[in-house]
mmCIF file with all atom_site columns, C-alpha atoms in Angstrom:
data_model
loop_
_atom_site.group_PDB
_atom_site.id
_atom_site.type_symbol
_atom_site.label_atom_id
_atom_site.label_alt_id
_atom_site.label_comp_id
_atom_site.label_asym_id
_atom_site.label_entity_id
_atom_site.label_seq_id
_atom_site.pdbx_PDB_ins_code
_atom_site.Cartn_x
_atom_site.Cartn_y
_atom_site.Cartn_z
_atom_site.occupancy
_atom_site.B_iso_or_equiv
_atom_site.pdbx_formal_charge
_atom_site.auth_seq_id
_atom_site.auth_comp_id
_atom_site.auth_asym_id
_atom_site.auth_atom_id
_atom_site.pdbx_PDB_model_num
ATOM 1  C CA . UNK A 1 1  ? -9.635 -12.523 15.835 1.00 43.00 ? 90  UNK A CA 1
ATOM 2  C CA . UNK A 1 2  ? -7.590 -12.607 12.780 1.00 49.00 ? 91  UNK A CA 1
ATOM 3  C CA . UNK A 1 3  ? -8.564 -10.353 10.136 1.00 53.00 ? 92  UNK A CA 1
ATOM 4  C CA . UNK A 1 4  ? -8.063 -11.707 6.514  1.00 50.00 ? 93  UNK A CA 1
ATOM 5  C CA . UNK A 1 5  ? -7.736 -8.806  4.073  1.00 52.00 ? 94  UNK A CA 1
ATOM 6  C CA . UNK A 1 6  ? -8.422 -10.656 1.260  1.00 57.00 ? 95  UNK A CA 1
ATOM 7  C CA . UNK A 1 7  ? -6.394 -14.001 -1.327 1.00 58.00 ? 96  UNK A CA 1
ATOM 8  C CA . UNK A 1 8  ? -5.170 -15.026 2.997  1.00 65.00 ? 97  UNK A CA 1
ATOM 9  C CA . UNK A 1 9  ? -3.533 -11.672 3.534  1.00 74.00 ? 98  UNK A CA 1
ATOM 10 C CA . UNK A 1 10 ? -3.293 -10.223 7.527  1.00 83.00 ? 99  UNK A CA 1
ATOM 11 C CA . UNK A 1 11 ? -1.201 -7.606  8.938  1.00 87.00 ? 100 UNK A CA 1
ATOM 12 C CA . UNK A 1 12 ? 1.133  -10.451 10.512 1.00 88.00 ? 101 UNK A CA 1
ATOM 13 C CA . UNK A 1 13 ? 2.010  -12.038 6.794  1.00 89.00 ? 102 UNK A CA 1
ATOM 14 C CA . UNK A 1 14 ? 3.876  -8.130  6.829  1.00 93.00 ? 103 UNK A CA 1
ATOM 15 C CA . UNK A 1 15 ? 6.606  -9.780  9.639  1.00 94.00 ? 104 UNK A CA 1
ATOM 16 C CA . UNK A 1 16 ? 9.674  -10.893 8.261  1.00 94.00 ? 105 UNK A CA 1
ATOM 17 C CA . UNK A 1 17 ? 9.382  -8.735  4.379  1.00 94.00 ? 106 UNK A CA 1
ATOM 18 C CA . UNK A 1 18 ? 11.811 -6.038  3.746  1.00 96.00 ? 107 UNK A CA 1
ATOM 19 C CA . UNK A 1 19 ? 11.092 -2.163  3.487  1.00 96.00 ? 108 UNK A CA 1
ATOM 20 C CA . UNK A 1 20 ? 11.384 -2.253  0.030  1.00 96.00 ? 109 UNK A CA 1
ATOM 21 C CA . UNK A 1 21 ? 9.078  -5.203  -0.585 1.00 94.00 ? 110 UNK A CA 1
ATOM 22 C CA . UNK A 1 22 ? 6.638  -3.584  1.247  1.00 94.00 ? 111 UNK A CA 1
ATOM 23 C CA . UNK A 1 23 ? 6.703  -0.194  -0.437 1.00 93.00 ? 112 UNK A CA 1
ATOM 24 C CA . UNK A 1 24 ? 6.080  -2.130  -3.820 1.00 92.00 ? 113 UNK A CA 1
ATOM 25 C CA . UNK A 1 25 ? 2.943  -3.579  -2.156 1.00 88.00 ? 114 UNK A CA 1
ATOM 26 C CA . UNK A 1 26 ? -0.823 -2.647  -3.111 1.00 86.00 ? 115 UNK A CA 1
ATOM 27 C CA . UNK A 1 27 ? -1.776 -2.717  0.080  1.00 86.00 ? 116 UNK A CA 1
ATOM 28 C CA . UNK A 1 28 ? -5.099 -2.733  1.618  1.00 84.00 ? 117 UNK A CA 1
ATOM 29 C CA . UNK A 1 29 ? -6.336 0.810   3.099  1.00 85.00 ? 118 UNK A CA 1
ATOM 30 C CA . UNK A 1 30 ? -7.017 -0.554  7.008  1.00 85.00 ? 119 UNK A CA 1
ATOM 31 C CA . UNK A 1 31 ? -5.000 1.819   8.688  1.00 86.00 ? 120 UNK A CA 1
ATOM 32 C CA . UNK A 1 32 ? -2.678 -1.306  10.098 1.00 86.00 ? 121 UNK A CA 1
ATOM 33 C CA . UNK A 1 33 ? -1.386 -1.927  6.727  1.00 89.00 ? 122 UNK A CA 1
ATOM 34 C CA . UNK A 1 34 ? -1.400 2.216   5.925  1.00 90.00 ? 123 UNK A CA 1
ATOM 35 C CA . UNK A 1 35 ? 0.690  2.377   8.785  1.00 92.00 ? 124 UNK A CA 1
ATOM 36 C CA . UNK A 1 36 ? 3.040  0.409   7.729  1.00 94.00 ? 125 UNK A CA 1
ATOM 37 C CA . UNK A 1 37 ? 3.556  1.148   4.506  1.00 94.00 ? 126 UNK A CA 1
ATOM 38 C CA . UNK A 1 38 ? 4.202  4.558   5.180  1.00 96.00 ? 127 UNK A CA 1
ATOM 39 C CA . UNK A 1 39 ? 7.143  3.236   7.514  1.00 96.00 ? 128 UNK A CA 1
ATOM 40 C CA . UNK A 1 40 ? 8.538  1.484   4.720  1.00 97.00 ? 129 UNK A CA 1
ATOM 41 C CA . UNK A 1 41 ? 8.356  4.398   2.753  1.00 97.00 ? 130 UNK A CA 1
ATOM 42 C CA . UNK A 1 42 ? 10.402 6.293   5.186  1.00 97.00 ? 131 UNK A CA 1
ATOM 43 C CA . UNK A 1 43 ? 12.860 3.422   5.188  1.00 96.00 ? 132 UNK A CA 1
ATOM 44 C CA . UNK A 1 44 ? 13.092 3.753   1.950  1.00 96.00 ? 133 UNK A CA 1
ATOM 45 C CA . UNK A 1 45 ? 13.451 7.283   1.786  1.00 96.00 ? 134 UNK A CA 1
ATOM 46 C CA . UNK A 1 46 ? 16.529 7.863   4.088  1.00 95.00 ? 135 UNK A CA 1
ATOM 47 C CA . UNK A 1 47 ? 17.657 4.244   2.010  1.00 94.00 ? 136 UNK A CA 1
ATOM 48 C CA . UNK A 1 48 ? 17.372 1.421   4.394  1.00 93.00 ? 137 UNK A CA 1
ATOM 49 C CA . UNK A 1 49 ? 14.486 -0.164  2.516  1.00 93.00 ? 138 UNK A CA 1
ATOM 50 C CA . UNK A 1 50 ? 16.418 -3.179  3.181  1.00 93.00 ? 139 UNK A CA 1
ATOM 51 C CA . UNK A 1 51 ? 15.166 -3.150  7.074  1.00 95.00 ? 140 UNK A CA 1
ATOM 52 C CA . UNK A 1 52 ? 12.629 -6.363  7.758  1.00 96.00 ? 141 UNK A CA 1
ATOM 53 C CA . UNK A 1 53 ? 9.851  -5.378  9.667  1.00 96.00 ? 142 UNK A CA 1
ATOM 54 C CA . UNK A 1 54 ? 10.126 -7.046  12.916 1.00 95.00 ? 143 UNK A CA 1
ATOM 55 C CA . UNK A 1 55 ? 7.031  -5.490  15.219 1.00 94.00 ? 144 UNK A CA 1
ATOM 56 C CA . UNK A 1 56 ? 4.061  -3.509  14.684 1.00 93.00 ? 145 UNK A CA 1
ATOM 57 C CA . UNK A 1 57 ? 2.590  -2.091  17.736 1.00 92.00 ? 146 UNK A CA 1
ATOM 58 C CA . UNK A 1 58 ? -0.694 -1.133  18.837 1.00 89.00 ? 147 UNK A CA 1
ATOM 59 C CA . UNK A 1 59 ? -0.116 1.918   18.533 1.00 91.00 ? 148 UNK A CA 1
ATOM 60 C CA . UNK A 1 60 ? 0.966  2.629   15.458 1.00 90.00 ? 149 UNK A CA 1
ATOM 61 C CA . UNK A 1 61 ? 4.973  2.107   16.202 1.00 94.00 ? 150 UNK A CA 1
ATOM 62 C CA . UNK A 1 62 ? 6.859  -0.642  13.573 1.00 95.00 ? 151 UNK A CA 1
ATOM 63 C CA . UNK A 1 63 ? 10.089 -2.136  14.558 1.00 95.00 ? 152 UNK A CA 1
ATOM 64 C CA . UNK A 1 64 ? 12.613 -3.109  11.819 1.00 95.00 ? 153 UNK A CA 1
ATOM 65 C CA . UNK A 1 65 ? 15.860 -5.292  11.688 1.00 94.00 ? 154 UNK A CA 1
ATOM 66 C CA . UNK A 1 66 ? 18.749 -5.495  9.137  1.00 89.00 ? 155 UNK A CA 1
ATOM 67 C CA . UNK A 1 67 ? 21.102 -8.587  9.065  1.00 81.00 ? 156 UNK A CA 1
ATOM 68 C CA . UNK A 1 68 ? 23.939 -6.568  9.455  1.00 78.00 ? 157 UNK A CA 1
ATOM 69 C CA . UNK A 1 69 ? 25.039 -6.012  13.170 1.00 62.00 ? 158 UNK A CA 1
ATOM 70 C CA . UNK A 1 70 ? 23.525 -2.284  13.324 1.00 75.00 ? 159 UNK A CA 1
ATOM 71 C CA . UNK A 1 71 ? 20.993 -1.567  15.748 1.00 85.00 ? 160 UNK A CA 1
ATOM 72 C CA . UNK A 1 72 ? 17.201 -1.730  15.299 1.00 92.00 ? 161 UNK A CA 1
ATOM 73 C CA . UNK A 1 73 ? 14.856 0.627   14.263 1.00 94.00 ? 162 UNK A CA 1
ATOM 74 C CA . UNK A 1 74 ? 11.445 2.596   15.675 1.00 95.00 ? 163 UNK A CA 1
ATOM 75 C CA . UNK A 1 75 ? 9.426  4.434   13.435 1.00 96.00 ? 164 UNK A CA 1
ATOM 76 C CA . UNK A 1 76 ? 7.016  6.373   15.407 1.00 95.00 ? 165 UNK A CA 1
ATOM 77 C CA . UNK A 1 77 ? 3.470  6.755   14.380 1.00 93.00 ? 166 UNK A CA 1
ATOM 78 C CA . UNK A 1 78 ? 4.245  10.723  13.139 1.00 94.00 ? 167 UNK A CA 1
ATOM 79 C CA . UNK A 1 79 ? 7.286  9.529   11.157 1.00 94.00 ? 168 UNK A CA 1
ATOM 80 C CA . UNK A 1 80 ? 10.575 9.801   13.520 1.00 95.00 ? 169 UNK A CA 1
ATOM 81 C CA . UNK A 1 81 ? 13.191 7.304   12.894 1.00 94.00 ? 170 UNK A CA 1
ATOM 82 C CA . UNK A 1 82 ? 14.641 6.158   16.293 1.00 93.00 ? 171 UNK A CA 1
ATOM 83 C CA . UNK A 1 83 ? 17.842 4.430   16.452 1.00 87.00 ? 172 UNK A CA 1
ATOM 84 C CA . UNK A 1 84 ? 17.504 1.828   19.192 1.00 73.00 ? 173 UNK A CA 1
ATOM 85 C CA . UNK A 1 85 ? 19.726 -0.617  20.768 1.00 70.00 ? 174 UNK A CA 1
ATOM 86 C CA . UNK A 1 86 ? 19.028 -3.877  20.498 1.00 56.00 ? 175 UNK A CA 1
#
């Protein structure tokens, strides 16, 4: 079930916007959307608010993708950027 947070808005329409897009989001206060705005906050933070988020994960875990040839990144649920290798 798809949950619609209001004017068509779900956690999935989140897929594809930058960091920095999201930060300047009022977001709804479901804990899938707090979760990842306070990714994009961290992106934004260590400045790499340009990052699109890619994944969001059960658990609380967002993936993110520049278009420049850098790896991927994990931000954990408590906050740790991880480097990964795509």
């Amino acid at each position: 079930m798809v949950r619609d947070f209001g004017a068509g808005l779900t956690i999935d329409d989140l897929i594809g916007m930058s960091a920095w897009h999201i930060c300047a989001m009022a977001l709804p206060h479901d804990a899938s959307f707090q979760s990842v705005h306070q990714s994009a906050k961290i992106l934004a933070a260590a400045q790499l608010e340009s990052y699109v988020l890619a994944e969001l994960w059960a658990d609380g875990h967002t993936v993110w993708h520049t278009i420049y040839a850098e790896d991927p990144i994990t931000i954990t649920p408590n906050g740790q950027i991880i480097r990964t290798q795509g």
